[in-house]
Amino acid sequence: MSGSLCWLRAASLLRGAPLRCGARLLSQAAAGDGGRGSRESVERLVRAHPVVVFMKGNPAQPLCGFSNAVVQILRLHGVQDFQAYDVLQDADLRQGIKNYSNWPTIPQVYLNGEFVGGCDILLQMHQNGDLVEELKKLGIRSALLDAEKDQDKK
């Protein structure tokens, strides 16, 4: 499997894959700070885990196509353990994350506390191989590398 793999086809194959990720609901994560979208609160959430996604819905039930695409891309790479926050649960967080990143749309992806971008950027990184390299920096081996190795053996 290569970076040129048709992402949409691969994503459709994964629709039936069981959800195994460390996503929690926003209410659990923000209980200590009242769920407010202050810069400090958002900073804590962004830095709480190596892979953080602010999305509409949750990984088990994304509520927009772009959020679903981000989840599917992460699954393609075998990233099972990521932190997801449903911005629809808290209007302050939804606005707070937009202010924090200076990025107007959701979903938003953070790797090791650094803003990566939204669905379009993550898709581009997936297609050109940059996501494999960024995950490697986090100590996460992309499942696509193993899939390529298996394909080469055939």
JSON list of C-alpha atoms in Angstrom, two decimals:
[
{"chain": "A", "resi": 1, "resn": "MET", "atom": "CA", "xyz": [0.00, 0.00, 0.00]},
{"chain": "A", "resi": 2, "resn": "SER", "atom": "CA", "xyz": [1.46, 3.34, -0.92]},
{"chain": "A", "resi": 3, "resn": "GLY", "atom": "CA", "xyz": [0.77, 7.01, -0.28]},
{"chain": "A", "resi": 4, "resn": "SER", "atom": "CA", "xyz": [-1.01, 7.08, -3.62]},
{"chain": "A", "resi": 5, "resn": "LEU", "atom": "CA", "xyz": [-3.56, 4.55, -2.38]},
{"chain": "A", "resi": 6, "resn": "CYS", "atom": "CA", "xyz": [-7.04, 5.84, -3.02]},
{"chain": "A", "resi": 7, "resn": "TRP", "atom": "CA", "xyz": [-7.94, 7.11, 0.42]},
{"chain": "A", "resi": 8, "resn": "LEU", "atom": "CA", "xyz": [-11.68, 6.96, -0.15]},
{"chain": "A", "resi": 9, "resn": "ARG", "atom": "CA", "xyz": [-11.55, 3.29, -1.11]},
{"chain": "A", "resi": 10, "resn": "ALA", "atom": "CA", "xyz": [-9.40, 2.44, 1.90]},
{"chain": "A", "resi": 11, "resn": "ALA", "atom": "CA", "xyz": [-11.66, 4.45, 4.20]},
{"chain": "A", "resi": 12, "resn": "SER", "atom": "CA", "xyz": [-14.70, 2.57, 2.97]},
{"chain": "A", "resi": 13, "resn": "LEU", "atom": "CA", "xyz": [-12.94, -0.72, 3.74]},
{"chain": "A", "resi": 14, "resn": "LEU", "atom": "CA", "xyz": [-12.36, 0.42, 7.30]},
{"chain": "A", "resi": 15, "resn": "ARG", "atom": "CA", "xyz": [-15.92, 1.46, 8.05]},
{"chain": "A", "resi": 16, "resn": "GLY", "atom": "CA", "xyz": [-16.57, -1.86, 9.73]},
{"chain": "A", "resi": 17, "resn": "ALA", "atom": "CA", "xyz": [-13.34, -1.76, 11.78]},
{"chain": "A", "resi": 18, "resn": "PRO", "atom": "CA", "xyz": [-13.90, -1.80, 15.53]},
{"chain": "A", "resi": 19, "resn": "LEU", "atom": "CA", "xyz": [-13.18, 1.44, 17.33]},
{"chain": "A", "resi": 20, "resn": "ARG", "atom": "CA", "xyz": [-10.16, 1.16, 19.58]},
{"chain": "A", "resi": 21, "resn": "CYS", "atom": "CA", "xyz": [-9.01, 4.61, 20.47]},
{"chain": "A", "resi": 22, "resn": "GLY", "atom": "CA", "xyz": [-8.44, 6.59, 23.61]},
{"chain": "A", "resi": 23, "resn": "ALA", "atom": "CA", "xyz": [-11.10, 9.17, 22.78]},
{"chain": "A", "resi": 24, "resn": "ARG", "atom": "CA", "xyz": [-13.04, 10.63, 25.69]},
{"chain": "A", "resi": 25, "resn": "LEU", "atom": "CA", "xyz": [-15.99, 12.90, 25.74]},
{"chain": "A", "resi": 26, "resn": "LEU", "atom": "CA", "xyz": [-15.33, 16.57, 26.23]},
{"chain": "A", "resi": 27, "resn": "SER", "atom": "CA", "xyz": [-17.38, 16.63, 29.43]},
{"chain": "A", "resi": 28, "resn": "GLN", "atom": "CA", "xyz": [-14.92, 14.22, 31.06]},
{"chain": "A", "resi": 29, "resn": "ALA", "atom": "CA", "xyz": [-11.86, 16.20, 29.97]},
{"chain": "A", "resi": 30, "resn": "ALA", "atom": "CA", "xyz": [-13.18, 19.64, 30.78]},
{"chain": "A", "resi": 31, "resn": "ALA", "atom": "CA", "xyz": [-14.97, 18.87, 34.03]},
{"chain": "A", "resi": 32, "resn": "GLY", "atom": "CA", "xyz": [-12.24, 20.55, 36.05]},
{"chain": "A", "resi": 33, "resn": "ASP", "atom": "CA", "xyz": [-12.34, 23.82, 34.13]},
{"chain": "A", "resi": 34, "resn": "GLY", "atom": "CA", "xyz": [-16.05, 24.22, 33.56]},
{"chain": "A", "resi": 35, "resn": "GLY", "atom": "CA", "xyz": [-15.68, 23.38, 29.86]},
{"chain": "A", "resi": 36, "resn": "ARG", "atom": "CA", "xyz": [-14.64, 26.93, 28.99]},
{"chain": "A", "resi": 37, "resn": "GLY", "atom": "CA", "xyz": [-12.62, 27.61, 25.87]},
{"chain": "A", "resi": 38, "resn": "SER", "atom": "CA", "xyz": [-10.03, 29.85, 27.50]},
{"chain": "A", "resi": 39, "resn": "ARG", "atom": "CA", "xyz": [-6.56, 29.82, 25.99]},
{"chain": "A", "resi": 40, "resn": "GLU", "atom": "CA", "xyz": [-5.20, 28.06, 29.11]},
{"chain": "A", "resi": 41, "resn": "SER", "atom": "CA", "xyz": [-7.90, 25.38, 29.01]},
{"chain": "A", "resi": 42, "resn": "VAL", "atom": "CA", "xyz": [-7.38, 24.75, 25.31]},
{"chain": "A", "resi": 43, "resn": "GLU", "atom": "CA", "xyz": [-3.60, 24.64, 25.83]},
{"chain": "A", "resi": 44, "resn": "ARG", "atom": "CA", "xyz": [-4.05, 21.91, 28.46]},
{"chain": "A", "resi": 45, "resn": "LEU", "atom": "CA", "xyz": [-6.25, 19.87, 26.13]},
{"chain": "A", "resi": 46, "resn": "VAL", "atom": "CA", "xyz": [-3.88, 20.24, 23.17]},
{"chain": "A", "resi": 47, "resn": "ARG", "atom": "CA", "xyz": [-0.90, 19.10, 25.23]},
{"chain": "A", "resi": 48, "resn": "ALA", "atom": "CA", "xyz": [-2.71, 16.30, 27.10]},
{"chain": "A", "resi": 49, "resn": "HIS", "atom": "CA", "xyz": [-1.91, 13.63, 24.51]},
{"chain": "A", "resi": 50, "resn": "PRO", "atom": "CA", "xyz": [0.46, 13.14, 21.53]},
{"chain": "A", "resi": 51, "resn": "VAL", "atom": "CA", "xyz": [-2.44, 13.03, 19.03]},
{"chain": "A", "resi": 52, "resn": "VAL", "atom": "CA", "xyz": [-5.41, 15.31, 19.67]},
{"chain": "A", "resi": 53, "resn": "VAL", "atom": "CA", "xyz": [-8.41, 15.89, 17.43]},
{"chain": "A", "resi": 54, "resn": "PHE", "atom": "CA", "xyz": [-11.10, 18.52, 17.93]},
{"chain": "A", "resi": 55, "resn": "MET", "atom": "CA", "xyz": [-14.05, 17.29, 15.92]},
{"chain": "A", "resi": 56, "resn": "LYS", "atom": "CA", "xyz": [-17.80, 17.31, 15.49]},
{"chain": "A", "resi": 57, "resn": "GLY", "atom": "CA", "xyz": [-19.07, 14.18, 17.18]},
{"chain": "A", "resi": 58, "resn": "ASN", "atom": "CA", "xyz": [-16.75, 11.46, 18.41]},
{"chain": "A", "resi": 59, "resn": "PRO", "atom": "CA", "xyz": [-14.67, 8.77, 16.69]},
{"chain": "A", "resi": 60, "resn": "ALA", "atom": "CA", "xyz": [-17.43, 6.20, 17.08]},
{"chain": "A", "resi": 61, "resn": "GLN", "atom": "CA", "xyz": [-19.98, 8.59, 15.59]},
{"chain": "A", "resi": 62, "resn": "PRO", "atom": "CA", "xyz": [-18.52, 11.53, 13.67]},
{"chain": "A", "resi": 63, "resn": "LEU", "atom": "CA", "xyz": [-21.17, 14.14, 12.92]},
{"chain": "A", "resi": 64, "resn": "CYS", "atom": "CA", "xyz": [-19.64, 15.61, 9.77]},
{"chain": "A", "resi": 65, "resn": "GLY", "atom": "CA", "xyz": [-17.82, 14.19, 6.78]},
{"chain": "A", "resi": 66, "resn": "PHE", "atom": "CA", "xyz": [-14.61, 16.07, 7.49]},
{"chain": "A", "resi": 67, "resn": "SER", "atom": "CA", "xyz": [-14.43, 14.77, 11.06]},
{"chain": "A", "resi": 68, "resn": "ASN", "atom": "CA", "xyz": [-15.13, 11.27, 9.76]},
{"chain": "A", "resi": 69, "resn": "ALA", "atom": "CA", "xyz": [-12.34, 11.61, 7.19]},
{"chain": "A", "resi": 70, "resn": "VAL", "atom": "CA", "xyz": [-9.81, 12.60, 9.89]},
{"chain": "A", "resi": 71, "resn": "VAL", "atom": "CA", "xyz": [-10.79, 9.58, 11.99]},
{"chain": "A", "resi": 72, "resn": "GLN", "atom": "CA", "xyz": [-10.50, 7.29, 8.95]},
{"chain": "A", "resi": 73, "resn": "ILE", "atom": "CA", "xyz": [-7.06, 8.65, 8.03]},
{"chain": "A", "resi": 74, "resn": "LEU", "atom": "CA", "xyz": [-5.81, 8.06, 11.56]},
{"chain": "A", "resi": 75, "resn": "ARG", "atom": "CA", "xyz": [-7.26, 4.53, 11.49]},
{"chain": "A", "resi": 76, "resn": "LEU", "atom": "CA", "xyz": [-5.58, 3.87, 8.13]},
{"chain": "A", "resi": 77, "resn": "HIS", "atom": "CA", "xyz": [-2.27, 4.63, 9.80]},
{"chain": "A", "resi": 78, "resn": "GLY", "atom": "CA", "xyz": [-3.14, 2.43, 12.76]},
{"chain": "A", "resi": 79, "resn": "VAL", "atom": "CA", "xyz": [-3.41, 5.32, 15.20]},
{"chain": "A", "resi": 80, "resn": "GLN", "atom": "CA", "xyz": [-5.80, 3.81, 17.71]},
{"chain": "A", "resi": 81, "resn": "ASP", "atom": "CA", "xyz": [-4.85, 5.86, 20.74]},
{"chain": "A", "resi": 82, "resn": "PHE", "atom": "CA", "xyz": [-5.76, 9.49, 20.20]},
{"chain": "A", "resi": 83, "resn": "GLN", "atom": "CA", "xyz": [-7.63, 12.07, 22.21]},
{"chain": "A", "resi": 84, "resn": "ALA", "atom": "CA", "xyz": [-10.82, 13.38, 20.61]},
{"chain": "A", "resi": 85, "resn": "TYR", "atom": "CA", "xyz": [-12.95, 16.28, 21.81]},
{"chain": "A", "resi": 86, "resn": "ASP", "atom": "CA", "xyz": [-16.48, 16.86, 20.55]},
{"chain": "A", "resi": 87, "resn": "VAL", "atom": "CA", "xyz": [-16.77, 20.62, 20.03]},
{"chain": "A", "resi": 88, "resn": "LEU", "atom": "CA", "xyz": [-20.52, 20.32, 19.64]},
{"chain": "A", "resi": 89, "resn": "GLN", "atom": "CA", "xyz": [-20.72, 19.60, 23.36]},
{"chain": "A", "resi": 90, "resn": "ASP", "atom": "CA", "xyz": [-19.34, 23.03, 24.31]},
{"chain": "A", "resi": 91, "resn": "ALA", "atom": "CA", "xyz": [-19.77, 26.24, 22.31]},
{"chain": "A", "resi": 92, "resn": "ASP", "atom": "CA", "xyz": [-17.00, 27.93, 24.33]},
{"chain": "A", "resi": 93, "resn": "LEU", "atom": "CA", "xyz": [-14.53, 25.21, 23.39]},
{"chain": "A", "resi": 94, "resn": "ARG", "atom": "CA", "xyz": [-15.66, 25.32, 19.76]},
{"chain": "A", "resi": 95, "resn": "GLN", "atom": "CA", "xyz": [-14.84, 29.03, 19.60]},
{"chain": "A", "resi": 96, "resn": "GLY", "atom": "CA", "xyz": [-11.83, 28.70, 21.91]},
{"chain": "A", "resi": 97, "resn": "ILE", "atom": "CA", "xyz": [-10.07, 26.19, 19.68]},
{"chain": "A", "resi": 98, "resn": "LYS", "atom": "CA", "xyz": [-10.67, 28.37, 16.63]},
{"chain": "A", "resi": 99, "resn": "ASN", "atom": "CA", "xyz": [-9.16, 31.34, 18.46]},
{"chain": "A", "resi": 100, "resn": "TYR", "atom": "CA", "xyz": [-6.25, 29.28, 19.80]},
{"chain": "A", "resi": 101, "resn": "SER", "atom": "CA", "xyz": [-5.20, 27.99, 16.38]},
{"chain": "A", "resi": 102, "resn": "ASN", "atom": "CA", "xyz": [-6.36, 30.98, 14.36]},
{"chain": "A", "resi": 103, "resn": "TRP", "atom": "CA", "xyz": [-8.02, 28.39, 12.11]},
{"chain": "A", "resi": 104, "resn": "PRO", "atom": "CA", "xyz": [-11.73, 28.88, 11.39]},
{"chain": "A", "resi": 105, "resn": "THR", "atom": "CA", "xyz": [-12.88, 25.32, 10.81]},
{"chain": "A", "resi": 106, "resn": "ILE", "atom": "CA", "xyz": [-13.34, 22.00, 12.61]},
{"chain": "A", "resi": 107, "resn": "PRO", "atom": "CA", "xyz": [-11.87, 19.38, 12.72]},
{"chain": "A", "resi": 108, "resn": "GLN", "atom": "CA", "xyz": [-8.47, 20.41, 13.96]},
{"chain": "A", "resi": 109, "resn": "VAL", "atom": "CA", "xyz": [-5.57, 18.01, 14.46]},
{"chain": "A", "resi": 110, "resn": "TYR", "atom": "CA", "xyz": [-2.64, 18.48, 16.86]},
{"chain": "A", "resi": 111, "resn": "LEU", "atom": "CA", "xyz": [0.47, 16.31, 16.95]},
{"chain": "A", "resi": 112, "resn": "ASN", "atom": "CA", "xyz": [2.63, 16.62, 20.04]},
{"chain": "A", "resi": 113, "resn": "GLY", "atom": "CA", "xyz": [0.93, 19.89, 20.97]},
{"chain": "A", "resi": 114, "resn": "GLU", "atom": "CA", "xyz": [1.50, 21.45, 17.54]},
{"chain": "A", "resi": 115, "resn": "PHE", "atom": "CA", "xyz": [-1.35, 22.44, 15.27]},
{"chain": "A", "resi": 116, "resn": "VAL", "atom": "CA", "xyz": [-1.26, 20.45, 12.03]},
{"chain": "A", "resi": 117, "resn": "GLY", "atom": "CA", "xyz": [-4.42, 21.66, 10.32]},
{"chain": "A", "resi": 118, "resn": "GLY", "atom": "CA", "xyz": [-7.80, 20.33, 9.33]},
{"chain": "A", "resi": 119, "resn": "CYS", "atom": "CA", "xyz": [-9.04, 17.50, 7.18]},
{"chain": "A", "resi": 120, "resn": "ASP", "atom": "CA", "xyz": [-7.58, 18.87, 3.96]},
{"chain": "A", "resi": 121, "resn": "ILE", "atom": "CA", "xyz": [-4.09, 19.20, 5.44]},
{"chain": "A", "resi": 122, "resn": "LEU", "atom": "CA", "xyz": [-4.20, 15.75, 7.06]},
{"chain": "A", "resi": 123, "resn": "LEU", "atom": "CA", "xyz": [-5.37, 14.22, 3.79]},
{"chain": "A", "resi": 124, "resn": "GLN", "atom": "CA", "xyz": [-2.55, 15.93, 1.91]},
{"chain": "A", "resi": 125, "resn": "MET", "atom": "CA", "xyz": [-0.02, 14.71, 4.50]},
{"chain": "A", "resi": 126, "resn": "HIS", "atom": "CA", "xyz": [-1.41, 11.19, 4.14]},
{"chain": "A", "resi": 127, "resn": "GLN", "atom": "CA", "xyz": [-1.18, 11.31, 0.35]},
{"chain": "A", "resi": 128, "resn": "ASN", "atom": "CA", "xyz": [2.37, 12.67, 0.18]},
{"chain": "A", "resi": 129, "resn": "GLY", "atom": "CA", "xyz": [3.78, 10.51, 3.00]},
{"chain": "A", "resi": 130, "resn": "ASP", "atom": "CA", "xyz": [4.40, 13.34, 5.46]},
{"chain": "A", "resi": 131, "resn": "LEU", "atom": "CA", "xyz": [1.97, 11.86, 7.99]},
{"chain": "A", "resi": 132, "resn": "VAL", "atom": "CA", "xyz": [4.06, 8.69, 8.23]},
{"chain": "A", "resi": 133, "resn": "GLU", "atom": "CA", "xyz": [7.10, 10.83, 9.08]},
{"chain": "A", "resi": 134, "resn": "GLU", "atom": "CA", "xyz": [5.24, 12.98, 11.62]},
{"chain": "A", "resi": 135, "resn": "LEU", "atom": "CA", "xyz": [3.85, 9.91, 13.36]},
{"chain": "A", "resi": 136, "resn": "LYS", "atom": "CA", "xyz": [7.35, 8.43, 13.46]},
{"chain": "A", "resi": 137, "resn": "LYS", "atom": "CA", "xyz": [8.50, 11.52, 15.39]},
{"chain": "A", "resi": 138, "resn": "LEU", "atom": "CA", "xyz": [5.84, 10.66, 18.00]},
{"chain": "A", "resi": 139, "resn": "GLY", "atom": "CA", "xyz": [7.04, 7.07, 18.22]},
{"chain": "A", "resi": 140, "resn": "ILE", "atom": "CA", "xyz": [4.05, 5.80, 16.26]},
{"chain": "A", "resi": 141, "resn": "ARG", "atom": "CA", "xyz": [4.79, 3.41, 13.41]},
{"chain": "A", "resi": 142, "resn": "SER", "atom": "CA", "xyz": [2.25, 3.85, 10.63]},
{"chain": "A", "resi": 143, "resn": "ALA", "atom": "CA", "xyz": [0.33, 0.71, 9.80]},
{"chain": "A", "resi": 144, "resn": "LEU", "atom": "CA", "xyz": [0.77, 1.63, 6.14]},
{"chain": "A", "resi": 145, "resn": "LEU", "atom": "CA", "xyz": [4.47, 0.74, 6.41]},
{"chain": "A", "resi": 146, "resn": "ASP", "atom": "CA", "xyz": [3.56, -2.79, 7.45]},
{"chain": "A", "resi": 147, "resn": "ALA", "atom": "CA", "xyz": [0.94, -3.00, 4.72]},
{"chain": "A", "resi": 148, "resn": "GLU", "atom": "CA", "xyz": [3.55, -1.96, 2.12]},
{"chain": "A", "resi": 149, "resn": "LYS", "atom": "CA", "xyz": [5.92, -4.62, 3.41]},
{"chain": "A", "resi": 150, "resn": "ASP", "atom": "CA", "xyz": [3.19, -7.26, 3.17]},
{"chain": "A", "resi": 151, "resn": "GLN", "atom": "CA", "xyz": [2.32, -6.12, -0.35]},
{"chain": "A", "resi": 152, "resn": "ASP", "atom": "CA", "xyz": [5.97, -6.34, -1.42]},
{"chain": "A", "resi": 153, "resn": "LYS", "atom": "CA", "xyz": [6.15, -9.98, -0.26]},
{"chain": "A", "resi": 154, "resn": "LYS", "atom": "CA", "xyz": [3.35, -10.98, -2.65]}
]
